[in-house]
Tab-separated table of C-alpha atoms in Angstrom:
chain	number	residue	atom	x	y	z
A	778	UNK	CA	0.178	-12.659	-5.206
A	779	UNK	CA	2.220	-9.513	-5.433
A	780	UNK	CA	3.994	-7.545	-2.745
A	781	UNK	CA	1.107	-5.131	-2.652
A	782	UNK	CA	-1.541	-7.641	-1.699
A	783	UNK	CA	-1.593	-8.422	1.964
A	784	UNK	CA	1.271	-6.453	3.296
A	785	UNK	CA	-0.858	-3.368	3.554
A	786	UNK	CA	1.885	-0.898	2.990
A	787	UNK	CA	1.063	2.487	2.608
A	788	UNK	CA	1.370	6.145	2.606
A	789	UNK	CA	-0.706	9.062	1.965
A	790	UNK	CA	-0.542	11.388	-0.888
A	791	UNK	CA	1.224	13.231	-3.605
A	792	UNK	CA	4.349	15.200	-3.065
A	793	UNK	CA	4.177	18.902	-3.724
A	794	UNK	CA	6.008	19.890	-6.860
A	795	UNK	CA	7.602	22.848	-5.166
A	796	UNK	CA	9.302	20.471	-2.815
A	797	UNK	CA	10.295	18.244	-5.682
A	798	UNK	CA	12.301	20.894	-7.360
A	799	UNK	CA	14.563	21.562	-4.450
A	800	UNK	CA	16.862	19.338	-2.563
A	801	UNK	CA	14.625	17.424	-0.198
A	802	UNK	CA	14.860	14.881	2.542
A	803	UNK	CA	15.279	14.250	6.228
A	804	UNK	CA	12.394	15.808	7.945
A	805	UNK	CA	9.461	14.746	9.914
A	806	UNK	CA	8.897	11.430	11.537
A	807	UNK	CA	5.606	9.640	11.365
A	808	UNK	CA	2.753	10.711	13.615
A	809	UNK	CA	2.386	8.353	16.526
A	810	UNK	CA	-0.182	7.340	19.101
A	811	UNK	CA	-0.364	7.731	22.844
A	812	UNK	CA	2.032	10.526	23.692
A	813	UNK	CA	1.825	9.589	27.396
A	814	UNK	CA	5.021	11.259	28.572
A	815	UNK	CA	8.693	11.103	27.816
A	816	UNK	CA	9.820	8.066	25.805
A	817	UNK	CA	11.655	5.415	27.781
A	818	UNK	CA	14.458	3.329	26.464
A	819	UNK	CA	14.389	-0.434	26.689
A	820	UNK	CA	11.972	-3.322	26.680
A	821	UNK	CA	10.755	-5.828	24.139
A	822	UNK	CA	7.669	-5.158	22.051
A	823	UNK	CA	5.685	-8.279	21.220
A	824	UNK	CA	3.715	-7.629	18.041
A	825	UNK	CA	1.383	-9.871	16.073
A	826	UNK	CA	1.021	-9.613	12.297
A	827	UNK	CA	-0.986	-11.553	9.749
A	828	UNK	CA	0.595	-14.184	7.532
A	829	UNK	CA	0.376	-17.711	6.217
A	830	UNK	CA	3.059	-20.375	6.286
A	831	UNK	CA	2.440	-21.129	2.604
A	832	UNK	CA	3.302	-17.546	1.630
A	833	UNK	CA	6.454	-16.956	3.686
A	834	UNK	CA	9.223	-15.069	1.922
A	835	UNK	CA	12.509	-13.584	3.092
A	836	UNK	CA	13.574	-11.655	0.008
A	837	UNK	CA	13.150	-7.865	0.345
A	838	UNK	CA	12.773	-7.633	-3.422
A	839	UNK	CA	10.578	-10.691	-3.771
A	840	UNK	CA	6.875	-11.324	-3.694
A	841	UNK	CA	5.732	-10.614	-0.159
A	842	UNK	CA	2.305	-11.982	0.557
A	843	UNK	CA	2.572	-11.856	4.338
A	844	UNK	CA	2.259	-8.701	6.339
A	845	UNK	CA	4.403	-10.372	9.010
A	846	UNK	CA	7.265	-10.833	6.544
A	847	UNK	CA	6.953	-7.309	5.275
A	848	UNK	CA	7.078	-5.974	8.816
A	849	UNK	CA	10.308	-7.855	9.507
A	850	UNK	CA	11.860	-6.756	6.230
A	851	UNK	CA	10.864	-3.112	6.737
A	852	UNK	CA	12.432	-3.043	10.195
A	853	UNK	CA	15.708	-4.570	9.004
A	854	UNK	CA	16.108	-2.764	5.677
A	855	UNK	CA	15.639	0.905	4.779
A	856	UNK	CA	13.972	2.228	1.658
A	857	UNK	CA	15.357	5.329	-0.032
A	858	UNK	CA	12.387	7.469	1.013
A	859	UNK	CA	9.387	7.099	3.301
A	860	UNK	CA	5.999	8.681	4.021
A	861	UNK	CA	6.136	11.701	6.294
A	862	UNK	CA	3.804	13.715	8.444
A	863	UNK	CA	4.367	17.217	7.097
A	864	UNK	CA	5.989	16.313	3.796
A	865	UNK	CA	4.353	13.441	2.004
A	866	UNK	CA	7.755	12.021	1.076
A	867	UNK	CA	10.716	12.273	3.431
A	868	UNK	CA	14.193	10.829	3.458
A	869	UNK	CA	15.025	7.422	4.864
A	870	UNK	CA	18.282	6.012	3.513
A	871	UNK	CA	18.476	8.924	1.079
A	872	UNK	CA	18.987	12.246	2.828
A	873	UNK	CA	18.148	14.378	-0.215
A	874	UNK	CA	17.265	14.231	-3.899
A	875	UNK	CA	17.208	16.649	-6.772
A	876	UNK	CA	15.872	16.443	-10.332
A	877	UNK	CA	17.190	17.750	-13.607
A	878	UNK	CA	15.252	20.611	-15.181
A	879	UNK	CA	13.433	18.232	-17.511
A	880	UNK	CA	12.507	15.910	-14.597
A	881	UNK	CA	14.036	12.853	-16.256
A	882	UNK	CA	17.207	12.555	-14.137
A	883	UNK	CA	17.141	12.332	-10.364
A	884	UNK	CA	20.134	12.317	-8.020
A	885	UNK	CA	19.665	10.747	-4.578
A	886	UNK	CA	22.259	11.307	-1.850
A	887	UNK	CA	22.905	8.517	0.648
A	888	UNK	CA	22.484	9.695	4.241
A	889	UNK	CA	25.700	10.508	6.072
A	890	UNK	CA	26.682	7.904	8.614
A	891	UNK	CA	24.476	5.209	7.130
A	892	UNK	CA	25.959	1.793	7.757
A	893	UNK	CA	24.921	-1.802	7.468
A	894	UNK	CA	24.385	-3.737	10.678
A	895	UNK	CA	27.902	-5.160	10.478
A	896	UNK	CA	29.338	-1.628	10.489
A	897	UNK	CA	30.123	-1.410	6.777
A	898	UNK	CA	29.345	2.053	5.320
A	899	UNK	CA	26.515	2.195	2.774
A	900	UNK	CA	27.755	3.318	-0.644
A	901	UNK	CA	26.063	4.406	-3.826
A	902	UNK	CA	27.225	1.118	-5.366
A	903	UNK	CA	25.189	-0.793	-2.770
A	904	UNK	CA	22.090	1.212	-3.641
A	905	UNK	CA	22.634	0.814	-7.389
A	906	UNK	CA	23.052	-2.944	-7.044
A	907	UNK	CA	19.895	-3.177	-4.907
A	908	UNK	CA	17.744	-1.057	-7.209
A	909	UNK	CA	18.916	-2.962	-10.268
A	910	UNK	CA	18.100	-6.231	-8.522
A	911	UNK	CA	14.661	-4.848	-7.647
A	912	UNK	CA	14.118	-3.649	-11.221
A	913	UNK	CA	14.968	-7.088	-12.571
A	914	UNK	CA	12.254	-8.830	-10.555
A	915	UNK	CA	9.049	-9.831	-12.402
A	916	UNK	CA	7.267	-6.796	-10.956
A	917	UNK	CA	10.283	-4.519	-11.353
A	918	UNK	CA	8.787	-2.355	-14.074
A	919	UNK	CA	5.830	-1.550	-11.826
A	920	UNK	CA	8.053	-0.892	-8.826
A	921	UNK	CA	10.329	1.528	-10.659
A	922	UNK	CA	8.187	2.710	-13.579
A	923	UNK	CA	10.112	4.215	-16.453
A	924	UNK	CA	13.510	3.295	-14.985
A	925	UNK	CA	15.548	0.672	-16.827
A	926	UNK	CA	18.155	-1.226	-14.816
A	927	UNK	CA	20.982	0.146	-16.944
A	928	UNK	CA	19.778	3.657	-16.186
A	929	UNK	CA	20.551	3.281	-12.481
A	930	UNK	CA	24.151	4.329	-11.829
A	931	UNK	CA	26.493	5.631	-9.155
A	932	UNK	CA	28.137	9.066	-9.191
A	933	UNK	CA	30.869	9.041	-6.620
A	934	UNK	CA	30.489	7.257	-3.298
A	935	UNK	CA	27.201	8.699	-2.133
A	936	UNK	CA	25.136	9.737	-5.154
A	937	UNK	CA	22.753	7.473	-7.037
A	938	UNK	CA	21.482	8.600	-10.431
A	939	UNK	CA	18.149	7.400	-11.825
A	940	UNK	CA	17.308	8.316	-15.420
A	941	UNK	CA	13.673	7.937	-16.420
A	942	UNK	CA	12.339	7.257	-19.901
A	943	UNK	CA	9.977	10.168	-19.363
A	944	UNK	CA	9.670	13.223	-17.171
A	945	UNK	CA	8.608	12.082	-13.729
A	946	UNK	CA	8.066	14.625	-10.997
A	947	UNK	CA	6.805	11.838	-8.709
A	948	UNK	CA	9.857	9.599	-8.751
A	949	UNK	CA	10.884	10.143	-5.081
A	950	UNK	CA	7.386	9.169	-4.008
A	951	UNK	CA	7.607	5.953	-5.994
A	952	UNK	CA	10.792	4.950	-4.167
A	953	UNK	CA	9.002	4.777	-0.816
A	954	UNK	CA	7.625	1.274	-0.900
A	955	UNK	CA	10.093	-1.409	-1.859
A	956	UNK	CA	13.514	0.083	-2.546
A	957	UNK	CA	15.137	-1.936	0.240
A	958	UNK	CA	18.912	-1.723	0.170
A	959	UNK	CA	21.299	-4.606	0.710
A	960	UNK	CA	25.035	-4.962	0.311
A	961	UNK	CA	26.329	-5.097	-3.243
A	962	UNK	CA	26.698	-8.627	-4.618
A	963	UNK	CA	24.900	-10.356	-1.750
A	964	UNK	CA	24.366	-13.940	-2.995
A	965	UNK	CA	20.753	-15.049	-3.253
A	966	UNK	CA	21.406	-17.836	-0.748
A	967	UNK	CA	22.408	-15.233	1.853
A	968	UNK	CA	19.631	-12.703	1.246
A	969	UNK	CA	17.434	-13.895	4.116
A	970	UNK	CA	20.134	-13.286	6.713
A	971	UNK	CA	21.832	-10.339	5.011
A	972	UNK	CA	22.528	-7.265	7.140
A	973	UNK	CA	20.330	-4.281	6.502
A	974	UNK	CA	20.547	-0.606	7.375
A	975	UNK	CA	17.282	-0.300	9.304
A	976	UNK	CA	16.523	0.548	12.948
A	977	UNK	CA	16.529	-3.122	13.965
A	978	UNK	CA	18.762	-6.058	13.084
A	979	UNK	CA	17.671	-9.642	12.786
A	980	UNK	CA	18.393	-11.877	15.766
A	981	UNK	CA	16.516	-14.946	14.530
A	982	UNK	CA	13.676	-15.967	12.174
A	983	UNK	CA	11.677	-19.174	12.504
A	984	UNK	CA	8.690	-20.040	10.362
A	985	UNK	CA	7.234	-16.574	10.119
A	986	UNK	CA	8.209	-15.493	13.636
A	987	UNK	CA	11.230	-13.337	14.350
A	988	UNK	CA	13.195	-11.498	16.994
A	989	UNK	CA	14.854	-8.196	16.135
A	990	UNK	CA	17.365	-6.222	18.172
A	991	UNK	CA	17.885	-2.461	18.312
A	992	UNK	CA	20.401	-1.005	15.874
A	993	UNK	CA	22.134	1.409	18.227
A	994	UNK	CA	23.975	2.986	15.293
A	995	UNK	CA	20.977	3.650	13.067
A	996	UNK	CA	21.556	6.744	10.953
A	997	UNK	CA	17.935	7.856	11.388
A	998	UNK	CA	18.155	8.691	15.076
A	999	UNK	CA	17.528	7.061	18.449
A	1000	UNK	CA	15.572	3.828	18.671
A	1001	UNK	CA	13.785	3.259	21.973
A	1002	UNK	CA	13.053	-0.457	22.144
A	1003	UNK	CA	15.681	-3.057	22.958
A	1004	UNK	CA	13.939	-5.629	20.799
A	1005	UNK	CA	10.832	-6.512	18.831
A	1006	UNK	CA	9.352	-9.999	18.688
A	1007	UNK	CA	7.114	-10.598	15.668
A	1008	UNK	CA	4.572	-13.417	15.850
A	1009	UNK	CA	2.692	-14.507	12.751
A	1010	UNK	CA	-1.055	-15.218	13.007
A	1011	UNK	CA	-3.199	-16.699	10.290
A	1012	UNK	CA	-6.391	-14.923	11.366
A	1013	UNK	CA	-7.221	-11.539	12.876
A	1014	UNK	CA	-9.335	-13.265	15.507
A	1015	UNK	CA	-6.469	-15.437	16.738
A	1016	UNK	CA	-4.249	-12.382	16.845
A	1017	UNK	CA	-6.805	-10.332	18.774
A	1018	UNK	CA	-7.302	-13.173	21.251
A	1019	UNK	CA	-3.556	-13.280	21.838
A	1020	UNK	CA	-3.628	-9.582	22.675
A	1021	UNK	CA	-6.582	-9.938	25.024
A	1022	UNK	CA	-4.825	-12.726	26.894
A	1023	UNK	CA	-1.589	-10.767	27.194
A	1024	UNK	CA	0.495	-12.968	24.896
A	1025	UNK	CA	1.359	-10.005	22.669
A	1026	UNK	CA	1.421	-6.217	23.129
A	1027	UNK	CA	0.134	-5.173	19.697
A	1028	UNK	CA	-2.251	-6.788	17.215
A	1029	UNK	CA	-1.305	-5.170	13.944
A	1030	UNK	CA	-4.050	-4.453	11.420
A	1031	UNK	CA	-6.591	-6.389	13.460
A	1032	UNK	CA	-9.649	-5.208	11.526
A	1033	UNK	CA	-13.022	-3.706	12.357
A	1034	UNK	CA	-14.554	-6.734	14.058
A	1035	UNK	CA	-11.717	-6.972	16.556
A	1036	UNK	CA	-11.849	-3.212	17.079
A	1037	UNK	CA	-15.552	-3.367	17.858
A	1038	UNK	CA	-14.909	-6.074	20.435
A	1039	UNK	CA	-11.968	-4.257	21.962
A	1040	UNK	CA	-13.808	-0.947	22.160
A	1041	UNK	CA	-15.491	-2.103	25.358
A	1042	UNK	CA	-12.169	-2.913	26.998
A	1043	UNK	CA	-10.581	-0.020	28.862
A	1044	UNK	CA	-7.313	-1.913	28.993
A	1045	UNK	CA	-6.938	-2.019	25.197
A	1046	UNK	CA	-5.963	0.885	22.941
A	1047	UNK	CA	-7.679	1.043	19.558
A	1048	UNK	CA	-5.360	2.933	17.199
A	1049	UNK	CA	-7.103	4.004	13.988
A	1050	UNK	CA	-5.301	4.969	10.834
A	1051	UNK	CA	-7.857	6.680	8.583
A	1052	UNK	CA	-7.667	6.225	4.830
A	1053	UNK	CA	-5.612	3.076	5.179
A	1054	UNK	CA	-7.111	0.508	2.852
A	1055	UNK	CA	-8.950	0.824	-0.460
A	1056	UNK	CA	-11.531	-1.916	-1.046
A	1057	UNK	CA	-12.724	-1.657	-4.649
A	1058	UNK	CA	-14.718	-3.988	-6.840
A	1059	UNK	CA	-12.871	-4.503	-10.110
A	1060	UNK	CA	-14.662	-4.763	-13.474
A	1061	UNK	CA	-12.778	-5.998	-16.522
A	1062	UNK	CA	-12.888	-3.332	-19.205
A	1063	UNK	CA	-11.308	-5.130	-22.165
A	1064	UNK	CA	-14.060	-7.697	-22.621
A	1065	UNK	CA	-16.980	-9.437	-20.982
A	1066	UNK	CA	-20.139	-7.954	-19.488
A	1067	UNK	CA	-18.458	-4.852	-18.072
A	1068	UNK	CA	-16.575	-3.725	-21.142
A	1069	UNK	CA	-19.245	-1.115	-21.886
A	1070	UNK	CA	-18.521	2.137	-19.965
A	1071	UNK	CA	-22.248	2.599	-19.483
A	1072	UNK	CA	-22.490	-0.744	-17.663
A	1073	UNK	CA	-19.591	0.183	-15.407
A	1074	UNK	CA	-21.176	3.545	-14.640
A	1075	UNK	CA	-24.430	1.787	-13.781
A	1076	UNK	CA	-22.728	-0.593	-11.359
A	1077	UNK	CA	-21.216	2.404	-9.596
A	1078	UNK	CA	-24.714	3.850	-9.203
A	1079	UNK	CA	-26.139	0.628	-7.792
A	1080	UNK	CA	-23.949	0.384	-4.727
A	1081	UNK	CA	-25.146	1.916	-1.463
A	1082	UNK	CA	-21.821	3.192	-0.183
A	1083	UNK	CA	-22.953	4.315	3.228
A	1084	UNK	CA	-24.496	0.929	3.912
A	1085	UNK	CA	-21.271	-0.771	2.797
A	1086	UNK	CA	-19.185	1.297	5.218
A	1087	UNK	CA	-21.691	0.837	8.008
A	1088	UNK	CA	-22.140	-2.918	7.616
A	1089	UNK	CA	-18.910	-4.199	6.081
A	1090	UNK	CA	-16.543	-1.956	8.034
A	1091	UNK	CA	-18.674	-1.560	11.157
A	1092	UNK	CA	-18.313	2.162	10.611
A	1093	UNK	CA	-14.505	2.039	10.749
A	1094	UNK	CA	-14.046	3.716	7.400
A	1095	UNK	CA	-15.316	6.350	4.983
A	1096	UNK	CA	-17.300	6.503	1.759
A	1097	UNK	CA	-15.190	6.707	-1.394
A	1098	UNK	CA	-15.869	8.050	-4.883
A	1099	UNK	CA	-14.335	5.583	-7.366
A	1100	UNK	CA	-10.941	7.319	-7.405
A	1101	UNK	CA	-7.942	5.530	-5.916
A	1102	UNK	CA	-5.479	7.560	-3.892
A	1103	UNK	CA	-7.800	9.276	-1.419
A	1104	UNK	CA	-4.862	10.308	0.770
A	1105	UNK	CA	-3.361	12.459	-1.965
A	1106	UNK	CA	-3.277	16.162	-0.999
A	1107	UNK	CA	-4.494	16.855	-4.532
A	1108	UNK	CA	-7.323	14.346	-4.380
A	1109	UNK	CA	-10.163	15.890	-6.369
A	1110	UNK	CA	-12.819	16.625	-3.773
A	1111	UNK	CA	-14.488	18.923	-6.306
A	1112	UNK	CA	-15.683	15.929	-8.308
A	1113	UNK	CA	-19.245	15.293	-7.078
A	1114	UNK	CA	-19.742	12.356	-4.755
A	1115	UNK	CA	-21.465	9.538	-6.615
A	1116	UNK	CA	-24.674	8.396	-4.867
A	1117	UNK	CA	-26.997	5.477	-5.349
A	1118	UNK	CA	-29.442	6.061	-8.226
A	1119	UNK	CA	-31.192	2.879	-9.290
A	1120	UNK	CA	-33.413	4.561	-11.883
A	1121	UNK	CA	-30.450	6.038	-13.710
A	1122	UNK	CA	-28.541	2.783	-13.391
A	1123	UNK	CA	-31.383	0.818	-14.996
A	1124	UNK	CA	-31.527	3.290	-17.892
A	1125	UNK	CA	-27.793	3.041	-18.497
A	1126	UNK	CA	-28.003	-0.746	-18.465
A	1127	UNK	CA	-30.973	-0.755	-20.826
A	1128	UNK	CA	-29.185	1.596	-23.219
A	1129	UNK	CA	-26.156	-0.702	-23.141
A	1130	UNK	CA	-28.255	-3.774	-23.935
A	1131	UNK	CA	-27.332	-5.383	-20.612
A	1132	UNK	CA	-28.553	-8.972	-20.231
A	1133	UNK	CA	-30.736	-9.044	-17.112
A	1134	UNK	CA	-31.467	-12.748	-17.538
A	1135	UNK	CA	-27.905	-13.799	-16.746
A	1136	UNK	CA	-26.340	-14.423	-13.374
A	1137	UNK	CA	-23.021	-12.625	-12.953
A	1138	UNK	CA	-20.307	-14.056	-10.733
A	1139	UNK	CA	-18.540	-11.751	-8.266
A	1140	UNK	CA	-15.388	-13.556	-7.113
A	1141	UNK	CA	-13.927	-12.864	-3.705
A	1142	UNK	CA	-11.628	-14.278	-1.064
A	1143	UNK	CA	-11.582	-14.219	2.697
A	1144	UNK	CA	-7.936	-13.168	2.594
A	1145	UNK	CA	-8.750	-9.881	4.310
A	1146	UNK	CA	-11.671	-9.123	6.623
A	1147	UNK	CA	-14.447	-7.371	4.750
A	1148	UNK	CA	-13.794	-8.543	1.218
A	1149	UNK	CA	-16.276	-11.411	1.187
A	1150	UNK	CA	-18.743	-9.374	3.216
A	1151	UNK	CA	-18.563	-6.535	0.696
A	1152	UNK	CA	-19.289	-8.950	-2.148
A	1153	UNK	CA	-22.301	-10.416	-0.370
A	1154	UNK	CA	-23.775	-7.031	0.466
A	1155	UNK	CA	-23.210	-5.728	-3.050
A	1156	UNK	CA	-24.960	-8.783	-4.485
A	1157	UNK	CA	-27.928	-7.998	-2.276
A	1158	UNK	CA	-27.964	-4.369	-3.418
A	1159	UNK	CA	-27.686	-5.391	-7.076
A	1160	UNK	CA	-30.815	-7.518	-6.795
A	1161	UNK	CA	-32.743	-4.346	-6.061
A	1162	UNK	CA	-31.715	-3.158	-9.519
A	1163	UNK	CA	-32.801	-6.416	-11.131
A	1164	UNK	CA	-29.279	-7.821	-11.492
A	1165	UNK	CA	-28.500	-11.338	-10.347
A	1166	UNK	CA	-25.033	-11.555	-8.780
A	1167	UNK	CA	-23.620	-14.814	-7.433
A	1168	UNK	CA	-20.784	-14.496	-4.913
A	1169	UNK	CA	-18.004	-17.025	-5.492
A	1170	UNK	CA	-15.435	-17.441	-2.700
A	1171	UNK	CA	-11.989	-18.696	-3.578
A	1172	UNK	CA	-9.095	-19.722	-1.371
A	1173	UNK	CA	-6.443	-17.022	-1.301
A	1174	UNK	CA	-3.916	-18.838	-3.491
A	1175	UNK	CA	-6.530	-19.754	-6.089
A	1176	UNK	CA	-7.906	-16.239	-6.101
A	1177	UNK	CA	-4.574	-14.599	-6.856
A	1178	UNK	CA	-3.604	-17.251	-9.373
A	1179	UNK	CA	-6.834	-17.484	-11.329
A	1180	UNK	CA	-8.851	-14.333	-10.686
A	1181	UNK	CA	-6.674	-11.380	-9.792
A	1182	UNK	CA	-5.731	-9.492	-13.008
A	1183	UNK	CA	-7.870	-11.922	-15.042
A	1184	UNK	CA	-11.441	-11.999	-13.744
A	1185	UNK	CA	-14.460	-10.122	-15.088
A	1186	UNK	CA	-15.685	-9.037	-11.676
A	1187	UNK	CA	-13.919	-9.440	-8.348
A	1188	UNK	CA	-13.182	-7.844	-5.002
A	1189	UNK	CA	-9.795	-6.386	-4.258
A	1190	UNK	CA	-7.915	-4.356	-1.687
A	1191	UNK	CA	-4.956	-2.034	-1.574
A	1192	UNK	CA	-3.252	-1.246	1.692
A	1193	UNK	CA	-1.073	1.184	-0.185
A	1194	UNK	CA	-3.270	4.222	-0.061
A	1195	UNK	CA	-0.673	6.246	-1.833
A	1196	UNK	CA	-1.049	9.066	-4.313
A	1197	UNK	CA	-3.400	9.174	-7.273
A	1198	UNK	CA	-0.361	8.886	-9.513
A	1199	UNK	CA	0.879	5.827	-7.643
A	1200	UNK	CA	-2.277	3.928	-8.532
A	1201	UNK	CA	-2.354	5.325	-12.043
A	1202	UNK	CA	1.171	4.157	-12.736
A	1203	UNK	CA	0.726	0.682	-11.323
A	1204	UNK	CA	-2.871	-0.235	-12.069
A	1205	UNK	CA	-4.392	1.917	-14.792
A	1206	UNK	CA	-2.004	3.100	-17.474
A	1207	UNK	CA	-1.898	0.994	-20.595
A	1208	UNK	CA	0.273	-2.057	-20.059
A	1209	UNK	CA	0.999	-1.347	-16.398
A	1210	UNK	CA	2.110	-4.451	-14.535
A	1211	UNK	CA	-0.859	-4.624	-12.171
A	1212	UNK	CA	-3.590	-3.385	-14.467
A	1213	UNK	CA	-6.345	-5.187	-12.609
A	1214	UNK	CA	-9.195	-4.129	-14.877
A	1215	UNK	CA	-7.127	-4.472	-18.071
A	1216	UNK	CA	-7.961	-0.856	-18.824
A	1217	UNK	CA	-6.456	1.083	-21.690
A	1218	UNK	CA	-7.554	4.657	-22.237
A	1219	UNK	CA	-5.568	6.950	-24.502
A	1220	UNK	CA	-6.782	10.133	-22.815
A	1221	UNK	CA	-5.968	8.734	-19.382
A	1222	UNK	CA	-2.446	7.775	-20.463
A	1223	UNK	CA	-1.895	11.251	-21.857
A	1224	UNK	CA	-3.205	12.850	-18.671
A	1225	UNK	CA	-0.907	10.667	-16.592
A	1226	UNK	CA	2.211	11.708	-18.487
A	1227	UNK	CA	1.109	15.334	-18.373
A	1228	UNK	CA	0.934	15.155	-14.575
A	1229	UNK	CA	4.391	13.616	-14.352
A	1230	UNK	CA	5.871	16.272	-16.582
A	1231	UNK	CA	4.278	19.215	-14.784
A	1232	UNK	CA	6.474	20.778	-12.086
A	1233	UNK	CA	4.397	23.789	-11.045
A	1234	UNK	CA	1.993	23.108	-8.144
A	1235	UNK	CA	-1.069	24.840	-9.604
A	1236	UNK	CA	-0.645	23.397	-13.066
A	1237	UNK	CA	0.044	19.997	-11.618
A	1238	UNK	CA	-3.102	20.106	-9.483
A	1239	UNK	CA	-5.147	20.976	-12.544
A	1240	UNK	CA	-3.604	18.188	-14.571
A	1241	UNK	CA	-4.184	15.752	-11.729
A	1242	UNK	CA	-7.835	16.771	-11.575
A	1243	UNK	CA	-8.265	15.893	-15.246
A	1244	UNK	CA	-6.677	12.508	-14.624
A	1245	UNK	CA	-9.064	11.796	-11.761
A	1246	UNK	CA	-12.084	12.906	-13.764
A	1247	UNK	CA	-11.313	10.314	-16.425
A	1248	UNK	CA	-10.811	7.638	-13.782
A	1249	UNK	CA	-14.102	8.614	-12.151
A	1250	UNK	CA	-15.974	8.598	-15.470
A	1251	UNK	CA	-14.914	5.293	-16.972
A	1252	UNK	CA	-12.298	3.206	-15.159
A	1253	UNK	CA	-12.946	-0.348	-14.067
A	1254	UNK	CA	-12.827	0.488	-10.365
A	1255	UNK	CA	-15.909	0.721	-8.190
A	1256	UNK	CA	-14.298	2.107	-5.041
A	1257	UNK	CA	-17.101	2.236	-2.506
A	1258	UNK	CA	-15.115	2.863	0.661
A	1259	UNK	CA	-11.868	3.269	2.528
A	1260	UNK	CA	-11.247	1.115	5.569
A	1261	UNK	CA	-9.444	2.432	8.604
A	1262	UNK	CA	-6.281	0.616	9.555
A	1263	UNK	CA	-6.709	-0.615	13.099
A	1264	UNK	CA	-4.078	-1.699	15.577
A	1265	UNK	CA	-4.977	-2.952	19.040
A	1266	UNK	CA	-2.420	-2.327	21.748
A	1267	UNK	CA	-1.819	-2.849	25.434
A	1268	UNK	CA	-1.792	0.303	27.619
A	1269	UNK	CA	1.988	0.252	28.011
A	1270	UNK	CA	2.585	0.728	24.285
A	1271	UNK	CA	3.291	4.283	23.130
A	1272	UNK	CA	4.342	5.824	19.866
A	1273	UNK	CA	2.613	3.491	17.423
A	1274	UNK	CA	2.564	5.074	13.955
A	1275	UNK	CA	-0.696	6.550	12.763
A	1276	UNK	CA	0.267	7.102	9.162
A	1277	UNK	CA	-1.231	4.546	6.802
A	1278	UNK	CA	0.705	2.290	4.497
A	1279	UNK	CA	4.448	1.975	4.830
A	1280	UNK	CA	4.367	4.567	7.595
A	1281	UNK	CA	2.590	2.007	9.749
A	1282	UNK	CA	5.541	-0.382	9.978
A	1283	UNK	CA	8.016	2.263	11.105
A	1284	UNK	CA	8.303	1.280	14.753
A	1285	UNK	CA	11.492	3.095	15.740
A	1286	UNK	CA	9.468	5.626	17.768
A	1287	UNK	CA	7.566	3.029	19.761
A	1288	UNK	CA	8.353	2.791	23.476
A	1289	UNK	CA	7.025	0.910	26.464
A	1290	UNK	CA	5.903	2.394	29.802
A	1291	UNK	CA	6.866	-0.580	31.908
């Protein structure tokens, strides 16, 4: 399982090229819920987050399968950049950044006054060491695409230089998710307890649960809460029950079923984060029954998207159009919405010589609410087109070991509803580290690099449209819908983030009216 699986990190969209070409940073804080008056200082927020004991990790650069672990890590450690409300990418530990004219070299400036929790100033050397460590992880190439470890260097005390193998106008956006910074030369044995630079510092951590204390000297501004207590739950239902009984104040990412139940309770806030989670079906393109583009197009015409959103997500979501990155400001809404068309689907399948006598396995897991349900409903819809689909449920560990990245046909989810380019770089370009459909398309690769090398907003939007058209026409993703992110909260909780993805775990603006 990779860091992108359960943690449900996030963001929303592509950064405008005009902003890219000037020094950027600082800026807006994430949108938050429940204005409810002037923020108060103090109090302890008790928050529940999903996780499993078998998947616990403490390494900010490691494989993070638990949302609970990611939440703790994101509160203790800062990334270089973060999602923003007005600007899609804003500063976090980096206060500004500026590219070279050819978009291959980027200089990030460390925020003034940034210190680790022990009071040590953050230097460019710390950032370089951290990014090189991140790059040298198994998923490093996907986390910092086009950036070799040796091409990350310091320039003075506060400037970090990243040199890309190719022009990359989107590089600041790609540093939003996992570029957590630690002290230079922190031994691996000390990583779990290492001081960070984030708005909270670790008090203790026990088996997935943690207590965090306010960092009164955080460079990013005032932090309202005295402390946050994170409790790990293995099921959304258990977490929601804990909220209902008053054991916790927030049930993070509780899901549609819990939201439906809580909707009748006037003493529970239901905080929705639209466009939070992509829930595609993945078809292997390099071999097997879905290698033919005509077969893939037919499968996309078989699904009844509205019914999927209505039944699988209980209406807490929106219909999607087979393009990942729906939160991107340059998402191609001009590409016609694909609708169910069984007659056309049957013709495409017949033309492709599709074997209607076979039974095709659709593998899923109950790792996240809705995945197994989406598989079952799709199988039912496929029968109406004469296709026999057998749903196979696998335990989470087995699924990610044996099916993810390897299977012919499986369910998937991405809580990182980032830009179109984010998904292209990580899941669709030839040889990308998380190429879930094993897709390789020369025209798509060329379109991707054209987008990265295009600085002008209008030209970039046009190039990005071409990229999305190719994805829509022939990729291995059947993206039927986008699920809302849903937090349940007690009435006293104010300021919960409403941005999806990584923006969701930024809790420095949360305050308690009690």
